[in-house]
Short mmCIF file of C-alpha atoms and ligand atoms in Angstrom, two decimals:
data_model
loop_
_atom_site.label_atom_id
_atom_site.label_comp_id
_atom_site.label_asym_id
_atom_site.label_seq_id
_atom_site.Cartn_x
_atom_site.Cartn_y
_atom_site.Cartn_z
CA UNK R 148 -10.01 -3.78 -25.32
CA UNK R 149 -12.32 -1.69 -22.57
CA UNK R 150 -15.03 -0.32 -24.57
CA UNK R 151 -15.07 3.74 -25.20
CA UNK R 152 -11.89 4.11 -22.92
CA UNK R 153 -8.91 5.93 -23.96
CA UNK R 154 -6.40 7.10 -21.47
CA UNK R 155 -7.70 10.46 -21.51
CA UNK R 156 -11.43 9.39 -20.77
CA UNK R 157 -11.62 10.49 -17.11
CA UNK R 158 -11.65 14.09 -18.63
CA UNK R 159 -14.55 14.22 -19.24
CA UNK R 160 -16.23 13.32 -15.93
CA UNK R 161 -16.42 15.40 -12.58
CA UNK R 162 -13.00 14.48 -10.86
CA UNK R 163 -11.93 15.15 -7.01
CA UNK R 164 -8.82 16.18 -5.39
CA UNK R 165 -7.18 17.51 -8.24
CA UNK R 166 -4.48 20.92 -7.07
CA UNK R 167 -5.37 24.20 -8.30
CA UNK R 168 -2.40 24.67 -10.57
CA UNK R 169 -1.45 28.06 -11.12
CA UNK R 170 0.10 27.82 -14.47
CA UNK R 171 -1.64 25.33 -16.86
CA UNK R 172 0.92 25.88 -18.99
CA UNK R 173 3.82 24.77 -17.16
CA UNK R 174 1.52 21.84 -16.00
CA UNK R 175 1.84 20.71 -19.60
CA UNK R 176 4.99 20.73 -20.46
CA UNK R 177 5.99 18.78 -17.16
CA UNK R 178 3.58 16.09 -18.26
CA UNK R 179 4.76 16.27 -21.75
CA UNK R 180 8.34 15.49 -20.31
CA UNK R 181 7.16 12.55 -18.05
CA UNK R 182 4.81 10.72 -21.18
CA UNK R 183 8.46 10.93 -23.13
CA UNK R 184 9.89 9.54 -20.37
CA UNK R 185 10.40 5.20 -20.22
CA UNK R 186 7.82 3.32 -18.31
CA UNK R 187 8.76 2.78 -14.74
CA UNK R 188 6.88 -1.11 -14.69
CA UNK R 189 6.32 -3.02 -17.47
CA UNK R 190 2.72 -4.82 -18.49
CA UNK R 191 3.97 -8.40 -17.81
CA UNK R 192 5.14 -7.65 -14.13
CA UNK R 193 1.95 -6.41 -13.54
CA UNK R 194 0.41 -9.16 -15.26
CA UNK R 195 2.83 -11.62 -12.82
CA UNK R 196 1.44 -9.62 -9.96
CA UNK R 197 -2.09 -10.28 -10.75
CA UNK R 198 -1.31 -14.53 -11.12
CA UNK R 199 -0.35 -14.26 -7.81
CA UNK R 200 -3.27 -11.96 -6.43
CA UNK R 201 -5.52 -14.92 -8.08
CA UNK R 202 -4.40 -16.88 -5.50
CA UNK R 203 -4.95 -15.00 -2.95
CA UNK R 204 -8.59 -14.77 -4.63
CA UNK R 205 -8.82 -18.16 -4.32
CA UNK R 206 -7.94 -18.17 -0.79
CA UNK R 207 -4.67 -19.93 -1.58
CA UNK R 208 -1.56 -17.19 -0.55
CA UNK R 209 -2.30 -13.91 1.32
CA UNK R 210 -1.17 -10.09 0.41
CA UNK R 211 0.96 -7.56 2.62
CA UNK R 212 0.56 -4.39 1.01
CA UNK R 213 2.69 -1.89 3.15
CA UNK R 214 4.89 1.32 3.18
CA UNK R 215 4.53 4.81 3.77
CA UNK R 216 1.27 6.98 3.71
CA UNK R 217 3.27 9.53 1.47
CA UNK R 218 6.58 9.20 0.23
CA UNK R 219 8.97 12.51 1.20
CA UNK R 220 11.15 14.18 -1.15
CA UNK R 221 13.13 15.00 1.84
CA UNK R 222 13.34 11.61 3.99
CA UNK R 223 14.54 9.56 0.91
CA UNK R 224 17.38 7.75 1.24
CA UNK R 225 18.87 4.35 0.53
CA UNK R 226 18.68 3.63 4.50
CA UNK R 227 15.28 4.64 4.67
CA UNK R 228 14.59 2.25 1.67
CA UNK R 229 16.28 -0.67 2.80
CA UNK R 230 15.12 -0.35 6.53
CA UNK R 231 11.16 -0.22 5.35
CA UNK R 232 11.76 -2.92 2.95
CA UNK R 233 13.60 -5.15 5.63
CA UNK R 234 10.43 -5.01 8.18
CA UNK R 235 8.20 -5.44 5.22
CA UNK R 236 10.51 -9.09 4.86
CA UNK R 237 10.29 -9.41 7.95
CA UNK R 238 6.94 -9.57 8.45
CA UNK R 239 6.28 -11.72 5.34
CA UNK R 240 8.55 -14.18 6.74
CA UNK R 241 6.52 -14.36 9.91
CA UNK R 242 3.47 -14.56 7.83
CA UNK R 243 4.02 -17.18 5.77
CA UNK R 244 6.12 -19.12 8.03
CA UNK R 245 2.69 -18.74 10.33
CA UNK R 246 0.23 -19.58 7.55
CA UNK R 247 1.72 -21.92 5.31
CA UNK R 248 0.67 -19.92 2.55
CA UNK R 249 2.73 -17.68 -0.24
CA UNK R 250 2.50 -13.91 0.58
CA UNK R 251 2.35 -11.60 -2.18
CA UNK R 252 4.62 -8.57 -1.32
CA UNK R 253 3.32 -4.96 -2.58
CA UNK R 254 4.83 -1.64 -1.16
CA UNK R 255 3.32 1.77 -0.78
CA UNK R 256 6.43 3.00 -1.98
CA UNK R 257 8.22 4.28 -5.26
CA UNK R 258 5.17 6.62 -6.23
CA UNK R 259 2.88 6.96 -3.27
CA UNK R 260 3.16 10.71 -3.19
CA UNK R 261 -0.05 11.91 -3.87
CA UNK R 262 -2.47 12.86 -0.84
CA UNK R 263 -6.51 13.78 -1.11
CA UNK R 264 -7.67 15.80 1.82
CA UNK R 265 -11.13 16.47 4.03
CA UNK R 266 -10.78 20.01 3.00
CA UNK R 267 -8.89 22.47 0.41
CA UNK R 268 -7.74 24.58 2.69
CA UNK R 269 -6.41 24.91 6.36
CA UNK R 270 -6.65 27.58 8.66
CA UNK R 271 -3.58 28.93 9.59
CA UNK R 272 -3.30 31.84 12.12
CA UNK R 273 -5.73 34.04 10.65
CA UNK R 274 -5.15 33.05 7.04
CA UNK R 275 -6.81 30.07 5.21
CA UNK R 276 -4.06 28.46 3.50
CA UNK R 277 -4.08 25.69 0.79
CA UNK R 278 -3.90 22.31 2.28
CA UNK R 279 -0.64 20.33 1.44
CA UNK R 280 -1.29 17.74 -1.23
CA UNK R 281 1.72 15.61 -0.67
CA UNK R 282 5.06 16.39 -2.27
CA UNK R 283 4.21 15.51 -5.70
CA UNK R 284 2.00 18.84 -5.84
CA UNK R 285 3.40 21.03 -2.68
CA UNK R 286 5.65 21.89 0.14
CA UNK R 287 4.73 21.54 3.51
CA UNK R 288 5.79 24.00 5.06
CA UNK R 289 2.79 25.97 6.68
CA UNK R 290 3.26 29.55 4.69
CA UNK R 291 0.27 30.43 1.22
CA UNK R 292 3.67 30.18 -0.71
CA UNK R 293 4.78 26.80 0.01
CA UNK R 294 1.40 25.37 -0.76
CA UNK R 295 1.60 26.89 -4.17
CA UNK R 296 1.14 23.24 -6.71
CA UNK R 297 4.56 23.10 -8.62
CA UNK R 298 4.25 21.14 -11.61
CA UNK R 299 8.00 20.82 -11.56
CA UNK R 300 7.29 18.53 -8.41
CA UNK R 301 5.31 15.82 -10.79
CA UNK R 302 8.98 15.23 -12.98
CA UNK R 303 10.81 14.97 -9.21
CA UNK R 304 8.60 12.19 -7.91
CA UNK R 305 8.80 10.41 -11.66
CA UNK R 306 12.69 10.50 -10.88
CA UNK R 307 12.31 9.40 -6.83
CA UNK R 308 10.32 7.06 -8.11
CA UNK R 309 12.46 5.38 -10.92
CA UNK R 310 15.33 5.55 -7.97
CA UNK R 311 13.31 4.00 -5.38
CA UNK R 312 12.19 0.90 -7.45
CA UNK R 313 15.92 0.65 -8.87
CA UNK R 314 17.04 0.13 -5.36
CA UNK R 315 14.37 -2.21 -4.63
CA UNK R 316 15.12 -4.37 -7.39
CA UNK R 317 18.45 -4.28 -6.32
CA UNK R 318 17.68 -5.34 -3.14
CA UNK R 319 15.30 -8.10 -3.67
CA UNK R 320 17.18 -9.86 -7.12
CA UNK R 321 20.30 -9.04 -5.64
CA UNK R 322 21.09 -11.11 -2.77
CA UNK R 323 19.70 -9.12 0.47
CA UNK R 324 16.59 -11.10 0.47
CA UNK R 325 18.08 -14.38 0.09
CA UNK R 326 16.68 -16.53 2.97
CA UNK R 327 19.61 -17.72 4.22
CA UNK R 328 20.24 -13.76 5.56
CA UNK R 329 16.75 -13.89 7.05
CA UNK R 330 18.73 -12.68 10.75
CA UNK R 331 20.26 -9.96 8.87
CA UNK R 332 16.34 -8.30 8.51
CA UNK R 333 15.90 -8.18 12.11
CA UNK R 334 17.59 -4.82 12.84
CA UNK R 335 18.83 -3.95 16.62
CA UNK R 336 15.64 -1.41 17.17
CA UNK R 337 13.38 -4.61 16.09
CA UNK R 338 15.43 -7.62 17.43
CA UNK R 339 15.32 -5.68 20.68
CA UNK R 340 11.74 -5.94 21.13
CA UNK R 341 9.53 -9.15 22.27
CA UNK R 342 8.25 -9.53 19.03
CA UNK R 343 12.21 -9.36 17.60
CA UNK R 344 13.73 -12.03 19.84
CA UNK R 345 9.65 -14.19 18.76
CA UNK R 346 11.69 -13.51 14.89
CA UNK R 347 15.04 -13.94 15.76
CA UNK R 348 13.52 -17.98 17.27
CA UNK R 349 11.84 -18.29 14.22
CA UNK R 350 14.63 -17.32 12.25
CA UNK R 351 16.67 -20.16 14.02
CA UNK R 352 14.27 -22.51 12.73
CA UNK R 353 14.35 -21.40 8.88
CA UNK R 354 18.40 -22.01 9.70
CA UNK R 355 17.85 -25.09 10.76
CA UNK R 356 15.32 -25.99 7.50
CA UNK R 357 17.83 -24.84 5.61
CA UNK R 358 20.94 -26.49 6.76
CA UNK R 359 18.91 -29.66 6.91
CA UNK R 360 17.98 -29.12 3.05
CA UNK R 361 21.64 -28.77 2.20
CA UNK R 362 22.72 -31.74 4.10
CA UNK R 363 19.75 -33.88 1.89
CA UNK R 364 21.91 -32.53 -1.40
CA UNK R 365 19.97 -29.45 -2.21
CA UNK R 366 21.68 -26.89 -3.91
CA UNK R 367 20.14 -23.66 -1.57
CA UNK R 368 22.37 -21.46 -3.23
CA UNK R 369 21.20 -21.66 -6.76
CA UNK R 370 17.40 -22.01 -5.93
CA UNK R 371 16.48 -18.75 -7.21
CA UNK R 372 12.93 -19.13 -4.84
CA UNK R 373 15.28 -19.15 -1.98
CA UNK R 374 17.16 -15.99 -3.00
CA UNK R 375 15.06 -13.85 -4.29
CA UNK R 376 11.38 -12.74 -3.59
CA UNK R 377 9.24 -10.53 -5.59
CA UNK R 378 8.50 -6.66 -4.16
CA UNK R 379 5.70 -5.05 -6.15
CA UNK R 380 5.02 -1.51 -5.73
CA UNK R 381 1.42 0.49 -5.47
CA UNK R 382 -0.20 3.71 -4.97
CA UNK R 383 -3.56 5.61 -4.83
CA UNK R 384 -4.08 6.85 -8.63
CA UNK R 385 -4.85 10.40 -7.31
CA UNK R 386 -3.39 12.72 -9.56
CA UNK R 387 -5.18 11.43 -13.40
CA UNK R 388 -2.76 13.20 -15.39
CA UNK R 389 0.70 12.04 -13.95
CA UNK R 390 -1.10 8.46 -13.89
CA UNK R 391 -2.22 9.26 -17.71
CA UNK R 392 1.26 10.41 -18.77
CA UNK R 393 2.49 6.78 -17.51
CA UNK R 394 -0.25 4.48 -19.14
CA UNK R 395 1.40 3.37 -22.10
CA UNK R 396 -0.01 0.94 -25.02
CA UNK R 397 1.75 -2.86 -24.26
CA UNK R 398 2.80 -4.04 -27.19
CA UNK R 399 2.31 -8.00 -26.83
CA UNK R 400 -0.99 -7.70 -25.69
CA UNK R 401 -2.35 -4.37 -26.93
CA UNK R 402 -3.36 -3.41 -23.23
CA UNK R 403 -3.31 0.11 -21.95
CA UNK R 404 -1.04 0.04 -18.53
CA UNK R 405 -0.62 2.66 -16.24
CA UNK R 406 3.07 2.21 -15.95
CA UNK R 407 3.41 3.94 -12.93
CA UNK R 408 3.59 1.21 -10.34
CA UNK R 409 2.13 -2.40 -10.75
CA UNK R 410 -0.65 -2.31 -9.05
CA UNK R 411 -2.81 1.47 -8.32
CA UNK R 412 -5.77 1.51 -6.14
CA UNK R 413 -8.50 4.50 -5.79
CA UNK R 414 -9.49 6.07 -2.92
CA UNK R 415 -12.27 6.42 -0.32
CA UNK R 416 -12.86 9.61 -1.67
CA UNK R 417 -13.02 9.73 -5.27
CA UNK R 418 -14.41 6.33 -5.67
CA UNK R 419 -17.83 7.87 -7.16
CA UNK R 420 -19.05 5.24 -10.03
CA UNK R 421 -19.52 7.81 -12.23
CA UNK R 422 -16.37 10.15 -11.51
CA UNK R 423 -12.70 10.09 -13.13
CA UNK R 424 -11.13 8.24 -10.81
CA UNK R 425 -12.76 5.08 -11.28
CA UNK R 426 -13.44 5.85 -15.38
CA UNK R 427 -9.46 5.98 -15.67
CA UNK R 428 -8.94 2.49 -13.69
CA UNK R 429 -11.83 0.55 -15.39
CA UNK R 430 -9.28 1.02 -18.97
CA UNK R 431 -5.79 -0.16 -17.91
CA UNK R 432 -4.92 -3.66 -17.16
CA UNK R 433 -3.19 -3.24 -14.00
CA UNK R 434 -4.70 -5.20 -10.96
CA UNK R 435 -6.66 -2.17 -9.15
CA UNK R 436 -7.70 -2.19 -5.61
CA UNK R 437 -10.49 0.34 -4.74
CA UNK R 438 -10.92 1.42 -0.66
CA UNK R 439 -14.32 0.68 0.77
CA UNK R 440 -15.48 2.83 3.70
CA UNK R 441 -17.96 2.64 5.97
CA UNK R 442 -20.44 3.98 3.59
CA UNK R 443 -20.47 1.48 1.09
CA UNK R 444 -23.69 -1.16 0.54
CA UNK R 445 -23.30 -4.36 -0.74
CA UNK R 446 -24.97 -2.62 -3.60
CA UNK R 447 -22.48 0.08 -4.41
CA UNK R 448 -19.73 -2.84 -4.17
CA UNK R 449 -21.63 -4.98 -6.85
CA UNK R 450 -21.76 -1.76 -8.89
CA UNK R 451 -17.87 -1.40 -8.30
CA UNK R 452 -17.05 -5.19 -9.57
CA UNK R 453 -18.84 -4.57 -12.38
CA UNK R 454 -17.37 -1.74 -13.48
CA UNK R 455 -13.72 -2.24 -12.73
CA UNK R 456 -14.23 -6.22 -13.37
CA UNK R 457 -16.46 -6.79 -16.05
CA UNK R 458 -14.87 -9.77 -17.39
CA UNK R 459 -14.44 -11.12 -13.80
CA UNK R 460 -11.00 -11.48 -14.15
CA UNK R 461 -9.35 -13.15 -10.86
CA UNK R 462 -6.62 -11.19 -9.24
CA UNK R 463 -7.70 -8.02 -10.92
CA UNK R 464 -9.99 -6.59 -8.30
CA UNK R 465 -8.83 -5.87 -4.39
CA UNK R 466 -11.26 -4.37 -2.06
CA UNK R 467 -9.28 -2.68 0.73
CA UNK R 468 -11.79 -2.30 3.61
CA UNK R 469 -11.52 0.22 5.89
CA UNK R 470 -14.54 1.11 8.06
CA UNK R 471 -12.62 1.30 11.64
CA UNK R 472 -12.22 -1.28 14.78
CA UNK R 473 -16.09 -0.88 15.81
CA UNK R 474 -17.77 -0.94 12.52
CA UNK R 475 -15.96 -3.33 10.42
CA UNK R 476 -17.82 -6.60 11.28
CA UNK R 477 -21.33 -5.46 11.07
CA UNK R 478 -20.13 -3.23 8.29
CA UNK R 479 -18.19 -5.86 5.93
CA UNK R 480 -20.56 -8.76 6.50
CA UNK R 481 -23.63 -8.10 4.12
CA UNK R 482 -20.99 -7.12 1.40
CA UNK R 483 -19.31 -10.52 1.86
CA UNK R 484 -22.67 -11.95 1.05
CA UNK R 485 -23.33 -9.52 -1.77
CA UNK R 486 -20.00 -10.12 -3.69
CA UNK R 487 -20.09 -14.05 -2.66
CA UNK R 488 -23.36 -14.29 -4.19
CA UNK R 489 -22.73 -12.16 -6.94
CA UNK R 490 -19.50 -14.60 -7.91
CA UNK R 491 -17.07 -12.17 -8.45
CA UNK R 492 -13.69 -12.91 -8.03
CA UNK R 493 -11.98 -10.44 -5.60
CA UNK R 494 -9.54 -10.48 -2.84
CA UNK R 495 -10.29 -9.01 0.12
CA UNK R 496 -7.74 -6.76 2.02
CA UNK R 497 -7.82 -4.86 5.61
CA UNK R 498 -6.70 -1.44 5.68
CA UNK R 499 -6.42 -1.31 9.91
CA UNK R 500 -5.24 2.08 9.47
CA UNK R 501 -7.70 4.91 7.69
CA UNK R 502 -10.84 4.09 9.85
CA UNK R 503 -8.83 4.42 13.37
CA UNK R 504 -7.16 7.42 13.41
CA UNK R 505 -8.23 10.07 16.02
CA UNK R 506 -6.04 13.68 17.54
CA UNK R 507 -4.62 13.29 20.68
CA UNK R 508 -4.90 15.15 23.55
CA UNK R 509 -1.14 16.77 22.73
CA UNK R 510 -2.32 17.24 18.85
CA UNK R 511 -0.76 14.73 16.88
CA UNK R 512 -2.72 12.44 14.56
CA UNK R 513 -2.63 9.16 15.72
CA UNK R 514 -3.53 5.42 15.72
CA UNK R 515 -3.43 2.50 18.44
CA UNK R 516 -2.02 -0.15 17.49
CA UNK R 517 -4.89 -2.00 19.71
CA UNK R 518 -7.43 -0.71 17.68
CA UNK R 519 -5.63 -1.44 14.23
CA UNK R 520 -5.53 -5.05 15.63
CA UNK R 521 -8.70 -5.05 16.64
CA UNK R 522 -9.97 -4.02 13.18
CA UNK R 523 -8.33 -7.12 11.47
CA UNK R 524 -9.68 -9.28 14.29
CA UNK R 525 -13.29 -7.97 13.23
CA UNK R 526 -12.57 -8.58 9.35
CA UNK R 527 -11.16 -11.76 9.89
CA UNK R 528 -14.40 -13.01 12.45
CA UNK R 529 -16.58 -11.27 9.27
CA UNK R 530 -14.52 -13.48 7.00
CA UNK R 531 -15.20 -16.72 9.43
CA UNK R 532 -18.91 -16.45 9.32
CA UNK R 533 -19.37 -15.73 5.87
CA UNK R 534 -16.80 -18.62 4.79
CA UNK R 535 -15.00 -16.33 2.59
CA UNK R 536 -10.58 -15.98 2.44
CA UNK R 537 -9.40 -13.30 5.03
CA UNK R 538 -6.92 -12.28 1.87
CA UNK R 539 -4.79 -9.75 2.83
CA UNK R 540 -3.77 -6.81 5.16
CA UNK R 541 -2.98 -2.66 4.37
CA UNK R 542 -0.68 -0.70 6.49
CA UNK R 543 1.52 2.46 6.65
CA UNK R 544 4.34 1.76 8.32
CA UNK R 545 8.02 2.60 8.50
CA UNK R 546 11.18 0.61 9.10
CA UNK R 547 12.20 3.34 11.33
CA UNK R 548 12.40 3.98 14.86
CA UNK R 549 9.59 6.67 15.14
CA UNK R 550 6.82 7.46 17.64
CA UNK R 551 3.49 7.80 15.85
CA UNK R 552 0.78 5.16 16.33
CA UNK R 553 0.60 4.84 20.44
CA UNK R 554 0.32 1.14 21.79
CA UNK R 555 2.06 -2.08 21.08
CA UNK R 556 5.12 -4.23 23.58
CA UNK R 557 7.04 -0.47 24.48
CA UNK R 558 3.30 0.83 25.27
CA UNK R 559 3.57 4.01 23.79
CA UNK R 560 1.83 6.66 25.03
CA UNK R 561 0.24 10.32 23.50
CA UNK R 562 2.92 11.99 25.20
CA UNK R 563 5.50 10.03 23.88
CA UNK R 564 4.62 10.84 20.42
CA UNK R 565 6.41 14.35 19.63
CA UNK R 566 9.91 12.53 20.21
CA UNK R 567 9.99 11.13 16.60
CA UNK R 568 6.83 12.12 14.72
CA UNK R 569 8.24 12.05 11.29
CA UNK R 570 5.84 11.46 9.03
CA UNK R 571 4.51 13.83 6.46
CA UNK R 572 1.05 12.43 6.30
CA UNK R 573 -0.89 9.99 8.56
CA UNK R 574 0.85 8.24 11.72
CA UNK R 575 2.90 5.33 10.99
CA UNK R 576 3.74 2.23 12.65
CA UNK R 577 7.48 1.56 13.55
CA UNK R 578 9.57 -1.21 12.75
CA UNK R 579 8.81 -2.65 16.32
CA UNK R 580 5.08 -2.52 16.03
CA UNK R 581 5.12 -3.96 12.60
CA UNK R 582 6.37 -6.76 13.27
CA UNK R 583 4.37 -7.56 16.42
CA UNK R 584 1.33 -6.89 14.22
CA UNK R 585 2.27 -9.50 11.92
CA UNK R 586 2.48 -12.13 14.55
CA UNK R 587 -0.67 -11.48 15.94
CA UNK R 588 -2.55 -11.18 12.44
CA UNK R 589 -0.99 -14.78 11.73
CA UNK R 590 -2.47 -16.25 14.36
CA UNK R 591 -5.15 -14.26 14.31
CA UNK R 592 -5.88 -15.88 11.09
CA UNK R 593 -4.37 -19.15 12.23
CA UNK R 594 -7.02 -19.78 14.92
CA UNK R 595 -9.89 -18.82 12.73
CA UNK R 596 -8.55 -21.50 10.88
CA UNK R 597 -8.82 -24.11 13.39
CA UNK R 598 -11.89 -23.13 14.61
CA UNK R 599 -13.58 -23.16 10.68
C1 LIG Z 183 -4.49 6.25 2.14
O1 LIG Z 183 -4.49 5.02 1.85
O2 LIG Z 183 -3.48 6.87 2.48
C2 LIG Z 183 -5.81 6.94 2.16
C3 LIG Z 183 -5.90 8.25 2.01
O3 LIG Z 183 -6.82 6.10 2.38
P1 LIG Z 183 -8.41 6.27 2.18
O4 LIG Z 183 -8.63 6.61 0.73
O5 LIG Z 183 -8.93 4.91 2.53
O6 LIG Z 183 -8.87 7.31 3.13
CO1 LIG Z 184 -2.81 7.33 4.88
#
């Protein structure tokens, strides 16, 4: 048991990024509903989760953590589920085929709602207007009254939420991601593109594995490891008392889990070592991940470990770097050093995403998908030198056919991007860019490999 923790500790320390709700009152009895409410993971799939990030601790598998920045109320669909969790097979299959090594699948999805921001409010017209929060708290739209937080919202998301990972469990125990439909993933807007027909030969070849195991007298068709994978699900614990509502007491172990999703992570900006965020995480017994910035010494790391991993547990700590394309070498290098020598146990992940983003000339926030490759070639040439396991990589993405990030095979450009900016937070990659970023991080990692 974590020492003077209770799921209500955070309250008393200075917390971040918390809506002004108007009605404190009606904030309570939506939270009452959700803590009656069942738990939307249970304690010993998170558990499972964090066996297999041990072994991508140990440098033995590797993680994809991927999905949306922030889940919509109003894009959510069964398409868009299926079609985000197809590219996010997709690219595991590339992966490991690449590697050789298990990947350990974790979406941004079924509870990524929740969105901190540079700055309360946004200037609208003349009017400074409340900054949207993500549709757990607020609307979008860019009128005072939309922005208004809606406790209702926080019962709506529980719902999505429980629908969401219902669908994915469908999906991934129920015969879609059985290997022997591994053409089936590569959709006509993917298979399309260079890095679709690169899949669709590599695709031929898992046929041909697989035909060839049959023919030797094994029974493909029963092996469950062969027809269904495991799709754990994640988000930044932003919002303490939704997160609080969910942690519930497990009764095998006597654990406190946040129930919410399997694994939760806290942000670059509410990471402070003595602020809610990180007081809440150090008491449940969920694998965390915490994002490290730019900022960050090997010092404030070692302080991070030793709160959130006391007990150096493997597989319960994963540092999710983000410092940008130009900084992340020089930046993640001494802390490689500081948490190698320190001999904590943590798996290291590249978030290519939150350090690269810039406006473009037309106004849209935006990425390039050159730069978001260039960051993980800087983490894993940090990783090289410092002989320390490249573990894992971050990214928002979509399934979908949209124009967000610039870059990749159709060499998008700014002006392309108002055709299908659809995303309700920070630019996504498509479904075509996805999956030629996970060939190039395989051999990116692949050739480190040969040369180490
Ligand atoms: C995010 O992951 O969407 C995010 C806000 O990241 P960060 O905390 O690293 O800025
Ligand atoms: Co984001």
């Amino acid at each position: 048991m974590v020492k003077d923790w209770s799921p209500d500790s955070w309250r008393d320390r200075p917390i971040k990024q918390q809506p002004a709700w108007p009605d404190l009152a009606d904030l309570d009895r939506a939270l009452k509903q959700i803590s009656a409410y069942p738990p939307l993971v249970f304690a010993g799939e998170a558990r499972s989760l964090q066996t297999s990030l041990a072994k991508v601790a140990a440098g033995n598998a590797f993680l994809l953590q991927a999905g949306d920045c922030a889940e919509s109320f109003e894009d959510f669909s069964a398409d868009n589920i299926r079609e985000k969790l197809r590219v996010i097979l997709q690219m595991a299959i590339v992966l490991t085929y690449s590697m050789g090594v298990p990947v350990v699948k974790v979406g941004r999805m079924a509870g990524q709602f929740a969105k901190p921001r540079s700055a309360d409010y946004e200037r609208i017209g003349d009017d400074d207007i409340p900054s949207f929060r993500g549709h757990i708290v607020n609307a979008q739209g860019p009128t005072a009254a939309a922005r208004v937080p809606t406790p209702e919202r926080l019962v709506q998301a529980y719902h999505q939420s429980a629908s969401t990972l219902n669908l994915v469990r469908a999906f991934t125990k129920g015969g879609f991601a059985a290997l022997d439909r591994v053409h089936a993933w590569n959709q006509e807007f993917v298979a399309s593109s260079p890095a679709g027909q690169r899949y669709e030969q590599l695709a031929r070849e898992i046929d041909r594995a697989l035909r060839f195991m049959r023919a030797t007298g094994m029974d493909t068709e029963s092996n469950a490891s062969l027809r269904e994978v495991d799709v754990y699900t994640s988000h930044e614990a932003l919002l303490l008392s939704y997160e609080e509502a969910l942690t519930r007491r497990d009764s095998t172990t006597g654990t406190w889990y946040d129930c919410s999703a399997h694994m939760v992570w806290v942000g670059e900006r509410t990471r402070e070592l003595d602020g809610a965020h990180v007081e809440f995480l150090r008491g449940v017994g969920n694998p965390i991940g915490c994002k490290v910035g730019p900022t960050m010494s090997g010092e404030d790391v070692i302080q991070i470990c030793e709160l959130l991993n006391p007990a150096r547990i493997p597989g319960r700590l994963t540092l999710i770097t983000r410092m940008g394309a130009d900084h992340i070498e020089s930046g993640l290098r001494p802390l490689l050093s500081a948490v190698k020598d320190s001999g904590h146990p943590v798996v290291w992940a590249c978030d290519p995403m939150h350090g690269n983003t810039y406006t473009s000339v037309h106004g849209h926030k935006t990425r390039d998908l050159e730069s978001i490759i260039g960051e993980i070639e800087g983490f894993v040439r940090a990783h090289r030198a410092e002989g320390t396991w490249p573990g894992g990589i971050h990214v928002e993405l979509t399934g979908e056919d949209v124009t967000e990030c610039i870059g990749g095979a159709d060499k998008l450009i700014d002006s392309d991007l108002a055709a299908r900016y659809e995303t309700v937070c920070d630019p996504r990659l498509n479904g075509r860019q996805s999956l030629e970023l996970a060939f190039r991080t395989a051999e990116l990692i692949r050739s480190g490999d040969q040369a180490g």
